[in-house]
Tab-separated table of C-alpha atoms in Angstrom:
chain	number	residue	atom	x	y	z
A	1	MET	CA	16.375	14.145	1.169
A	2	ASN	CA	16.618	15.142	-1.710
A	3	ASP	CA	13.379	16.200	-3.802
A	4	ALA	CA	12.790	13.354	-6.029
A	5	LEU	CA	9.768	10.972	-5.973
A	6	SER	CA	10.736	7.226	-5.978
A	7	ILE	CA	7.335	5.260	-6.515
A	8	VAL	CA	7.042	0.951	-6.545
A	9	LEU	CA	3.965	0.473	-7.907
A	10	PHE	CA	2.794	-3.187	-7.121
A	11	SER	CA	-1.347	-3.027	-8.075
A	12	GLY	CA	-3.039	-3.141	-11.731
A	13	THR	CA	-6.477	-2.116	-10.496
A	14	GLN	CA	-7.629	1.388	-12.544
A	15	ASP	CA	-8.393	3.367	-8.510
A	16	LYS	CA	-4.634	2.445	-7.470
A	17	LEU	CA	-3.222	3.229	-10.937
A	18	HIS	CA	-5.625	6.536	-11.101
A	19	ALA	CA	-3.775	7.649	-7.452
A	20	ALA	CA	0.232	6.635	-8.020
A	21	GLY	CA	-0.134	8.995	-11.865
A	22	THR	CA	-2.294	11.492	-10.481
A	23	ILE	CA	0.429	11.588	-7.222
A	24	ALA	CA	3.276	11.328	-10.036
A	25	ALA	CA	2.329	13.986	-11.706
A	26	GLY	CA	1.185	16.305	-9.155
A	27	ALA	CA	5.713	15.674	-8.262
A	28	ALA	CA	6.086	16.691	-11.832
A	29	ALA	CA	4.443	19.530	-12.249
A	30	MET	CA	6.670	20.670	-9.033
A	31	GLY	CA	9.770	19.995	-11.234
A	32	ARG	CA	10.682	17.144	-9.054
A	33	PRO	CA	11.783	13.484	-10.682
A	34	VAL	CA	9.852	10.882	-10.701
A	35	ASN	CA	11.146	7.046	-11.148
A	36	ILE	CA	8.188	4.105	-10.513
A	37	LEU	CA	9.418	1.212	-10.587
A	38	LEU	CA	6.144	-1.959	-11.821
A	39	GLN	CA	5.727	-4.782	-9.933
A	40	TYR	CA	3.490	-7.556	-10.123
A	41	TRP	CA	-0.588	-6.536	-11.753
A	42	ALA	CA	0.920	-2.897	-12.233
A	43	LEU	CA	3.044	-4.531	-14.839
A	44	ASP	CA	0.528	-6.298	-16.177
A	45	ALA	CA	-1.963	-3.337	-16.564
A	46	PHE	CA	0.877	-1.531	-18.832
A	47	ARG	CA	1.259	-4.642	-21.319
A	48	ALA	CA	0.593	-3.062	-24.441
A	49	ASP	CA	-2.368	-5.738	-25.896
A	50	ARG	CA	-3.845	-5.093	-22.995
A	51	ILE	CA	-3.236	-0.958	-21.896
A	52	ASP	CA	-7.091	-0.522	-22.738
A	53	GLU	CA	-9.062	-2.907	-21.328
A	54	ASP	CA	-10.447	-2.551	-18.209
A	55	HIS	CA	-8.832	-3.232	-15.530
A	56	GLY	CA	-11.019	-3.210	-12.233
A	57	LEU	CA	-10.871	-1.711	-9.142
A	58	SER	CA	-9.665	-2.892	-5.595
A	59	TYR	CA	-11.105	-4.580	-2.956
A	60	ASP	CA	-10.294	-1.489	-0.753
A	61	ALA	CA	-13.696	-0.923	0.218
A	62	ALA	CA	-16.124	-1.600	2.083
A	63	ARG	CA	-17.894	-4.765	1.283
A	64	PRO	CA	-22.170	-4.177	2.842
A	65	ARG	CA	-21.973	-2.187	0.189
A	66	PHE	CA	-19.558	-3.025	-2.781
A	67	ASN	CA	-21.318	-1.504	-5.628
A	68	GLU	CA	-22.002	1.140	-4.395
A	69	PRO	CA	-20.151	4.027	-4.570
A	70	VAL	CA	-17.922	1.173	-6.231
A	71	GLY	CA	-20.298	0.586	-9.245
A	72	ARG	CA	-20.537	3.963	-9.801
A	73	VAL	CA	-16.814	4.688	-10.501
A	74	GLY	CA	-17.283	3.819	-13.784
A	75	HIS	CA	-13.977	4.260	-16.143
A	76	ILE	CA	-11.091	6.731	-14.470
A	77	PRO	CA	-8.854	8.113	-16.693
A	78	TRP	CA	-5.683	6.283	-14.922
A	79	LEU	CA	-3.898	6.133	-18.435
A	80	GLU	CA	-3.582	10.011	-18.704
A	81	THR	CA	-1.783	10.583	-15.642
A	82	PHE	CA	1.032	9.051	-16.044
A	83	ARG	CA	0.688	10.770	-19.895
A	84	GLN	CA	0.715	13.722	-18.115
A	85	ALA	CA	3.353	13.462	-15.922
A	86	LYS	CA	5.605	12.326	-18.772
A	87	GLU	CA	4.988	15.479	-20.252
A	88	LEU	CA	4.911	17.623	-17.882
A	89	GLY	CA	8.181	16.806	-15.762
A	90	GLU	CA	11.367	13.514	-15.517
A	91	VAL	CA	9.419	10.886	-14.819
A	92	SER	CA	10.687	7.365	-15.649
A	93	ILE	CA	8.650	3.900	-15.568
A	94	LEU	CA	10.885	1.122	-15.371
A	95	ALA	CA	9.291	-2.908	-16.160
A	96	CYS	CA	10.934	-4.762	-13.146
A	97	SER	CA	13.192	-7.321	-14.270
A	98	GLY	CA	12.128	-9.708	-11.461
A	99	SER	CA	8.213	-9.312	-12.017
A	100	LEU	CA	8.710	-10.348	-15.873
A	101	SER	CA	10.364	-12.994	-14.947
A	102	VAL	CA	7.901	-14.264	-12.293
A	103	LEU	CA	4.411	-13.367	-14.369
A	104	GLY	CA	6.175	-14.829	-17.349
A	105	LEU	CA	5.962	-11.359	-19.253
A	106	GLU	CA	9.726	-11.770	-20.426
A	107	GLN	CA	8.464	-11.250	-24.382
A	108	THR	CA	5.808	-9.445	-23.958
A	109	PRO	CA	5.555	-5.850	-25.335
A	110	MET	CA	4.779	-3.199	-23.131
A	111	ASP	CA	2.829	0.553	-23.635
A	112	PRO	CA	5.433	2.700	-25.005
A	113	LEU	CA	5.382	4.319	-21.628
A	114	VAL	CA	7.321	2.106	-20.540
A	115	ASP	CA	11.037	3.157	-20.882
A	116	ASP	CA	13.120	-0.232	-20.236
A	117	SER	CA	13.143	-2.713	-17.697
A	118	GLY	CA	15.645	-3.316	-13.900
A	119	GLY	CA	16.073	-4.576	-10.945
A	120	ILE	CA	15.238	-3.706	-7.756
A	121	ALA	CA	19.092	-3.501	-6.454
A	122	SER	CA	19.439	-0.087	-8.946
A	123	PHE	CA	15.658	0.909	-8.553
A	124	LEU	CA	16.616	1.637	-4.637
A	125	ILE	CA	19.973	2.788	-5.645
A	126	ALA	CA	18.314	5.891	-8.107
A	127	ALA	CA	15.428	6.347	-5.110
A	128	GLU	CA	18.485	6.632	-2.703
A	129	GLY	CA	17.664	10.549	-0.221
A	130	SER	CA	14.128	10.462	-2.181
A	131	GLN	CA	10.663	10.173	-1.310
A	132	LEU	CA	9.354	6.591	-1.920
A	133	ILE	CA	5.864	5.127	-1.679
A	134	PHE	CA	4.724	1.254	-2.451
A	135	ILE	CA	1.102	1.218	-4.063
B	1	MET	CA	17.909	11.362	5.954
B	2	ASN	CA	20.018	8.395	7.159
B	3	ASP	CA	20.009	5.467	4.763
B	4	ALA	CA	17.917	2.978	6.584
B	5	LEU	CA	14.363	1.010	5.028
B	6	SER	CA	11.503	0.519	7.069
B	7	ILE	CA	8.902	-1.755	6.433
B	8	VAL	CA	5.311	-1.557	7.463
B	9	LEU	CA	4.047	-4.737	6.523
B	10	PHE	CA	0.312	-5.511	6.395
B	11	SER	CA	-0.050	-7.202	3.977
B	12	GLY	CA	-0.215	-11.637	4.021
B	13	THR	CA	-0.856	-12.143	-0.057
B	14	GLN	CA	2.474	-13.702	-0.995
B	15	ASP	CA	2.853	-11.917	-4.192
B	16	LYS	CA	3.403	-8.369	-1.874
B	17	LEU	CA	5.500	-10.847	0.658
B	18	HIS	CA	7.623	-11.296	-1.911
B	19	ALA	CA	7.549	-7.268	-3.182
B	20	ALA	CA	8.324	-6.462	0.536
B	21	GLY	CA	11.067	-9.170	0.586
B	22	THR	CA	12.572	-8.439	-2.145
B	23	ILE	CA	12.766	-5.008	-1.771
B	24	ALA	CA	14.826	-5.631	1.991
B	25	ALA	CA	17.278	-8.010	0.508
B	26	GLY	CA	17.850	-5.215	-2.265
B	27	ALA	CA	18.031	-3.119	0.753
B	28	ALA	CA	20.094	-5.068	2.764
B	29	ALA	CA	22.625	-5.939	0.035
B	30	MET	CA	23.556	-1.827	-0.221
B	31	GLY	CA	24.194	-2.906	3.305
B	32	ARG	CA	20.845	-0.335	4.279
B	33	PRO	CA	20.043	-1.522	7.836
B	34	VAL	CA	16.807	-2.778	7.396
B	35	ASN	CA	13.357	-2.778	10.039
B	36	ILE	CA	10.074	-4.957	9.124
B	37	LEU	CA	7.365	-4.279	11.604
B	38	LEU	CA	4.649	-7.120	11.207
B	39	GLN	CA	1.115	-6.267	11.154
B	40	TYR	CA	-2.383	-7.723	10.974
B	41	TRP	CA	-2.519	-10.555	7.735
B	42	ALA	CA	1.342	-10.240	7.320
B	43	LEU	CA	2.147	-11.261	11.044
B	44	ASP	CA	-0.336	-14.112	10.187
B	45	ALA	CA	1.499	-15.153	7.567
B	46	PHE	CA	4.481	-15.563	9.907
B	47	ARG	CA	3.266	-17.628	11.696
B	48	ALA	CA	5.500	-20.563	12.963
B	49	ASP	CA	2.424	-23.282	12.357
B	50	ARG	CA	0.964	-21.693	8.834
B	51	ILE	CA	4.562	-20.277	7.117
B	52	ASP	CA	4.776	-22.880	4.403
B	53	GLU	CA	1.119	-22.833	3.588
B	54	ASP	CA	0.141	-21.480	0.791
B	55	HIS	CA	-0.583	-17.875	1.239
B	56	GLY	CA	-2.651	-16.584	-1.682
B	57	LEU	CA	-2.670	-13.740	-4.182
B	58	SER	CA	-3.976	-9.741	-3.442
B	59	TYR	CA	-6.839	-8.885	-5.538
B	60	ASP	CA	-4.750	-6.119	-6.957
B	61	ALA	CA	-5.463	-7.847	-10.138
B	62	ALA	CA	-7.748	-6.457	-12.739
B	63	ARG	CA	-10.964	-9.248	-12.452
B	64	PRO	CA	-12.469	-9.463	-15.647
B	65	ARG	CA	-9.725	-11.855	-16.283
B	66	PHE	CA	-8.964	-12.847	-12.289
B	67	ASN	CA	-6.959	-16.051	-13.235
B	68	GLU	CA	-4.516	-15.568	-15.721
B	69	PRO	CA	-2.003	-14.565	-15.514
B	70	VAL	CA	-2.794	-14.922	-11.423
B	71	GLY	CA	-3.196	-18.217	-11.745
B	72	ARG	CA	-0.048	-19.150	-13.833
B	73	VAL	CA	1.972	-17.424	-10.994
B	74	GLY	CA	1.970	-20.629	-9.034
B	75	HIS	CA	3.991	-20.382	-5.529
B	76	ILE	CA	6.323	-17.520	-4.976
B	77	PRO	CA	9.154	-18.453	-3.110
B	78	TRP	CA	8.524	-15.374	-0.889
B	79	LEU	CA	10.267	-16.465	2.554
B	80	GLU	CA	13.214	-17.479	0.883
B	81	THR	CA	13.583	-13.421	-0.131
B	82	PHE	CA	12.701	-13.118	3.888
B	83	ARG	CA	15.406	-15.448	4.781
B	84	GLN	CA	18.589	-13.670	1.737
B	85	ALA	CA	18.124	-10.332	3.077
B	86	LYS	CA	18.752	-11.731	6.819
B	87	GLU	CA	21.888	-13.155	5.566
B	88	LEU	CA	23.220	-10.366	3.178
B	89	GLY	CA	22.362	-7.418	5.865
B	90	GLU	CA	21.279	-6.317	9.491
B	91	VAL	CA	17.507	-6.616	9.054
B	92	SER	CA	15.640	-6.634	11.707
B	93	ILE	CA	11.366	-8.138	12.194
B	94	LEU	CA	9.452	-7.126	14.561
B	95	ALA	CA	5.606	-8.187	15.357
B	96	CYS	CA	3.044	-5.525	16.183
B	97	SER	CA	2.365	-5.739	19.556
B	98	GLY	CA	-1.769	-4.361	18.789
B	99	SER	CA	-1.883	-6.397	15.908
B	100	LEU	CA	-1.003	-9.758	17.884
B	101	SER	CA	-3.456	-8.567	20.614
B	102	VAL	CA	-5.885	-7.672	17.384
B	103	LEU	CA	-6.044	-11.017	16.306
B	104	GLY	CA	-5.125	-12.716	19.316
B	105	LEU	CA	-1.810	-13.949	18.462
B	106	GLU	CA	-0.349	-12.907	22.041
B	107	GLN	CA	1.074	-16.826	22.667
B	108	THR	CA	1.012	-17.786	19.432
B	109	PRO	CA	4.589	-19.513	18.614
B	110	MET	CA	6.422	-17.458	15.080
B	111	ASP	CA	8.332	-18.709	13.178
B	112	PRO	CA	12.565	-17.907	13.684
B	113	LEU	CA	13.023	-15.337	11.525
B	114	VAL	CA	10.774	-12.349	13.629
B	115	ASP	CA	12.873	-11.299	16.140
B	116	ASP	CA	10.933	-10.026	18.650
B	117	SER	CA	7.748	-7.881	19.384
B	118	GLY	CA	7.329	-4.324	19.811
B	119	GLY	CA	4.603	-1.428	19.470
B	120	ILE	CA	4.099	0.980	16.551
B	121	ALA	CA	5.925	4.381	18.823
B	122	SER	CA	9.555	2.173	18.839
B	123	PHE	CA	9.034	1.325	15.732
B	124	LEU	CA	8.132	4.608	14.416
B	125	ILE	CA	11.198	6.030	16.686
B	126	ALA	CA	13.853	3.154	15.337
B	127	ALA	CA	13.035	4.537	11.162
B	128	GLU	CA	12.899	8.340	12.402
B	129	GLY	CA	14.884	9.580	9.468
B	130	SER	CA	14.292	6.836	6.395
B	131	GLN	CA	12.652	5.975	4.047
B	132	LEU	CA	9.411	4.498	5.053
B	133	ILE	CA	6.827	2.580	3.188
B	134	PHE	CA	3.354	0.559	3.864
B	135	ILE	CA	3.032	-2.210	2.721
C	1	MET	CA	14.319	15.335	6.597
C	2	ASN	CA	11.525	17.256	8.748
C	3	ASP	CA	10.301	14.910	11.637
C	4	ALA	CA	5.836	15.186	9.953
C	5	LEU	CA	4.823	12.112	8.477
C	6	SER	CA	2.048	12.003	5.517
C	7	ILE	CA	-0.203	10.059	4.859
C	8	VAL	CA	-1.942	9.249	1.664
C	9	LEU	CA	-4.749	7.533	2.569
C	10	PHE	CA	-6.462	5.489	-0.235
C	11	SER	CA	-8.225	2.123	1.538
C	12	GLY	CA	-11.581	2.369	3.355
C	13	THR	CA	-11.940	-1.005	5.318
C	14	GLN	CA	-11.380	-1.448	8.763
C	15	ASP	CA	-8.054	-3.338	8.946
C	16	LYS	CA	-6.032	-0.549	7.128
C	17	LEU	CA	-8.132	2.620	8.462
C	18	HIS	CA	-6.545	1.064	11.575
C	19	ALA	CA	-3.292	0.275	10.923
C	20	ALA	CA	-3.110	4.059	9.519
C	21	GLY	CA	-4.948	5.439	12.598
C	22	THR	CA	-2.369	3.717	14.777
C	23	ILE	CA	0.444	5.213	13.207
C	24	ALA	CA	-1.147	8.433	12.993
C	25	ALA	CA	-1.519	8.204	16.546
C	26	GLY	CA	2.532	6.913	17.290
C	27	ALA	CA	3.333	9.838	15.132
C	28	ALA	CA	1.088	11.968	17.197
C	29	ALA	CA	2.486	11.199	20.536
C	30	MET	CA	5.734	11.643	19.682
C	31	GLY	CA	5.032	15.535	18.832
C	32	ARG	CA	5.225	14.789	14.671
C	33	PRO	CA	2.769	17.201	12.584
C	34	VAL	CA	0.429	14.284	10.446
C	35	ASN	CA	-0.598	15.391	7.559
C	36	ILE	CA	-3.434	13.178	5.652
C	37	LEU	CA	-4.694	12.816	2.239
C	38	LEU	CA	-8.312	10.572	1.887
C	39	GLN	CA	-8.444	9.683	-1.283
C	40	TYR	CA	-11.202	7.056	-2.628
C	41	TRP	CA	-12.707	4.742	-0.371
C	42	ALA	CA	-11.110	6.203	2.526
C	43	LEU	CA	-12.942	9.305	1.450
C	44	ASP	CA	-15.654	7.153	1.381
C	45	ALA	CA	-15.664	5.459	4.715
C	46	PHE	CA	-14.880	8.748	6.363
C	47	ARG	CA	-18.423	9.769	5.137
C	48	ALA	CA	-20.252	11.512	7.813
C	49	ASP	CA	-23.679	9.284	7.367
C	50	ARG	CA	-21.322	5.986	6.867
C	51	ILE	CA	-18.355	6.810	9.570
C	52	ASP	CA	-19.832	4.320	11.991
C	53	GLU	CA	-21.086	1.232	9.956
C	54	ASP	CA	-19.502	-1.505	9.301
C	55	HIS	CA	-16.448	-0.738	6.721
C	56	GLY	CA	-15.241	-4.500	6.552
C	57	LEU	CA	-11.476	-5.889	6.038
C	58	SER	CA	-9.515	-6.487	3.350
C	59	TYR	CA	-8.292	-9.152	0.719
C	60	ASP	CA	-4.682	-8.659	1.749
C	61	ALA	CA	-4.844	-11.841	3.808
C	62	ALA	CA	-4.484	-16.026	2.823
C	63	ARG	CA	-7.949	-16.948	1.622
C	64	PRO	CA	-7.433	-20.809	1.293
C	65	ARG	CA	-8.772	-19.628	5.238
C	66	PHE	CA	-10.149	-16.531	4.723
C	67	ASN	CA	-12.690	-16.353	7.441
C	68	GLU	CA	-10.030	-17.009	10.237
C	69	PRO	CA	-8.952	-15.475	11.803
C	70	VAL	CA	-10.514	-12.522	10.021
C	71	GLY	CA	-14.164	-13.597	10.945
C	72	ARG	CA	-12.767	-13.586	14.499
C	73	VAL	CA	-11.391	-10.148	14.505
C	74	GLY	CA	-14.703	-8.552	14.762
C	75	HIS	CA	-14.943	-4.326	14.994
C	76	ILE	CA	-11.774	-2.949	15.038
C	77	PRO	CA	-11.858	1.009	16.381
C	78	TRP	CA	-10.669	2.727	13.933
C	79	LEU	CA	-12.166	5.678	14.114
C	80	GLU	CA	-10.667	6.509	17.845
C	81	THR	CA	-7.489	6.010	16.853
C	82	PHE	CA	-8.424	8.871	14.196
C	83	ARG	CA	-9.504	11.326	18.149
C	84	GLN	CA	-6.748	9.894	19.528
C	85	ALA	CA	-4.535	11.238	16.923
C	86	LYS	CA	-6.114	14.084	17.103
C	87	GLU	CA	-5.999	14.866	20.602
C	88	LEU	CA	-1.763	14.322	21.269
C	89	GLY	CA	-1.019	16.378	18.609
C	90	GLU	CA	-1.247	18.067	15.411
C	91	VAL	CA	-2.678	16.253	12.586
C	92	SER	CA	-4.544	17.549	9.446
C	93	ILE	CA	-7.130	15.074	8.149
C	94	LEU	CA	-7.935	16.352	4.143
C	95	ALA	CA	-10.546	14.898	1.146
C	96	CYS	CA	-8.648	14.513	-1.875
C	97	SER	CA	-10.865	16.672	-4.414
C	98	GLY	CA	-9.712	15.345	-7.344
C	99	SER	CA	-11.327	11.950	-5.084
C	100	LEU	CA	-14.451	13.596	-4.067
C	101	SER	CA	-15.494	14.422	-7.919
C	102	VAL	CA	-14.460	11.347	-9.288
C	103	LEU	CA	-16.965	9.335	-6.484
C	104	GLY	CA	-19.683	12.269	-6.712
C	105	LEU	CA	-19.350	13.152	-3.498
C	106	GLU	CA	-18.393	17.118	-3.701
C	107	GLN	CA	-22.107	17.470	-1.327
C	108	THR	CA	-21.983	14.877	0.936
C	109	PRO	CA	-21.238	15.533	4.560
C	110	MET	CA	-17.847	14.178	5.673
C	111	ASP	CA	-16.637	13.670	9.836
C	112	PRO	CA	-16.018	16.220	11.279
C	113	LEU	CA	-12.471	14.859	12.091
C	114	VAL	CA	-11.961	15.993	7.492
C	115	ASP	CA	-10.240	19.184	8.680
C	116	ASP	CA	-10.834	20.492	4.495
C	117	SER	CA	-11.164	19.316	0.835
C	118	GLY	CA	-7.718	19.947	-1.176
C	119	GLY	CA	-6.064	18.941	-4.205
C	120	ILE	CA	-2.969	16.306	-4.570
C	121	ALA	CA	-0.539	19.653	-5.435
C	122	SER	CA	-1.653	21.490	-1.876
C	123	PHE	CA	-0.990	17.688	-0.237
C	124	LEU	CA	2.185	17.036	-2.553
C	125	ILE	CA	3.940	20.888	-1.445
C	126	ALA	CA	3.060	20.534	2.474
C	127	ALA	CA	4.217	16.870	2.109
C	128	GLU	CA	8.143	17.766	1.088
C	129	GLY	CA	10.723	17.002	3.354
C	130	SER	CA	8.712	14.701	5.103
C	131	GLN	CA	8.436	10.489	5.280
C	132	LEU	CA	5.296	9.607	3.069
C	133	ILE	CA	3.490	6.746	2.989
C	134	PHE	CA	0.710	4.917	1.367
C	135	ILE	CA	-2.072	3.295	2.436
């Protein structure tokens, strides 16, 4: 096993984006290469025209008190964690070309944090031998 | 680390099923063995009597514009990605026996893509030394 | 790759908690060390004053028949799987200090199953070389 960390980032809510960015920043700070593939709603979250909007919260909390503590959380600085990760180390963020097509986003500008687009096959090749997580 | 890829597939919405199937097909095309364990809602999605129905979308998108682009996505050919994965390589799909029991599905026929049922222990043994993701 | 299993546990619904606890117990029964980091809604679920409440279900099922089989599932004994995991082997459960801060839970007592709190960096260091999943 090599020391890289690979993340398939699927979810587009700010809590999960924050979790992903925090893990990426932590790994980058350890000097580990980090490869991130943006799929589906994470890809939508990184659109240049929407990245600063409120990205909501996931439904992974117990529903009987859905707005508490969910409603207390407020804005989560998820984007800063990805910026920090890139400053700290070698972090690649790719837009998944298959997801771009499914969502009709091929011509939509992405935030400059996104380095390039690429397919799942090339991501999996780059991710071989590394820890791989899906968020 | 060996070159197998192991997936605990928990989610039953078509976007996450599509992401899982795409990753499985990509790994199978590389010649990597793929082991998938179906739990909970993924298991429900592979019921023979429901597999062709609409399996909805996850709530992993920002809620303020929930129906856009979510509503634009339409049908996602997730089942085809699993069929393709099986044609491309060595892909095993197991129904988790614990989840079958929790959901009361022990007697419910599964789609022929599902090879067998088995417990988490045997899955973890087969998955040792491989990349392991939870979707 | 060593034989440890590391879990970033983010979700706080009983179905995903159950999946995580089952995987942890299965790995512990194999004699594998298990490291769990509780983030966000999983952290909220392990609050001492709420751990026995109903933690709901995730929205990872197809919506057209949302209450079936979801409504049939009822109570899932997720907490018992974590207790069992700890009895079976070497299982560490950490509260993520960053999530404690985001959720304002620094002074809130956690269930005794939670061993300590710690940051993402120390978790990633402990998790190096192991299988790592995000739930």
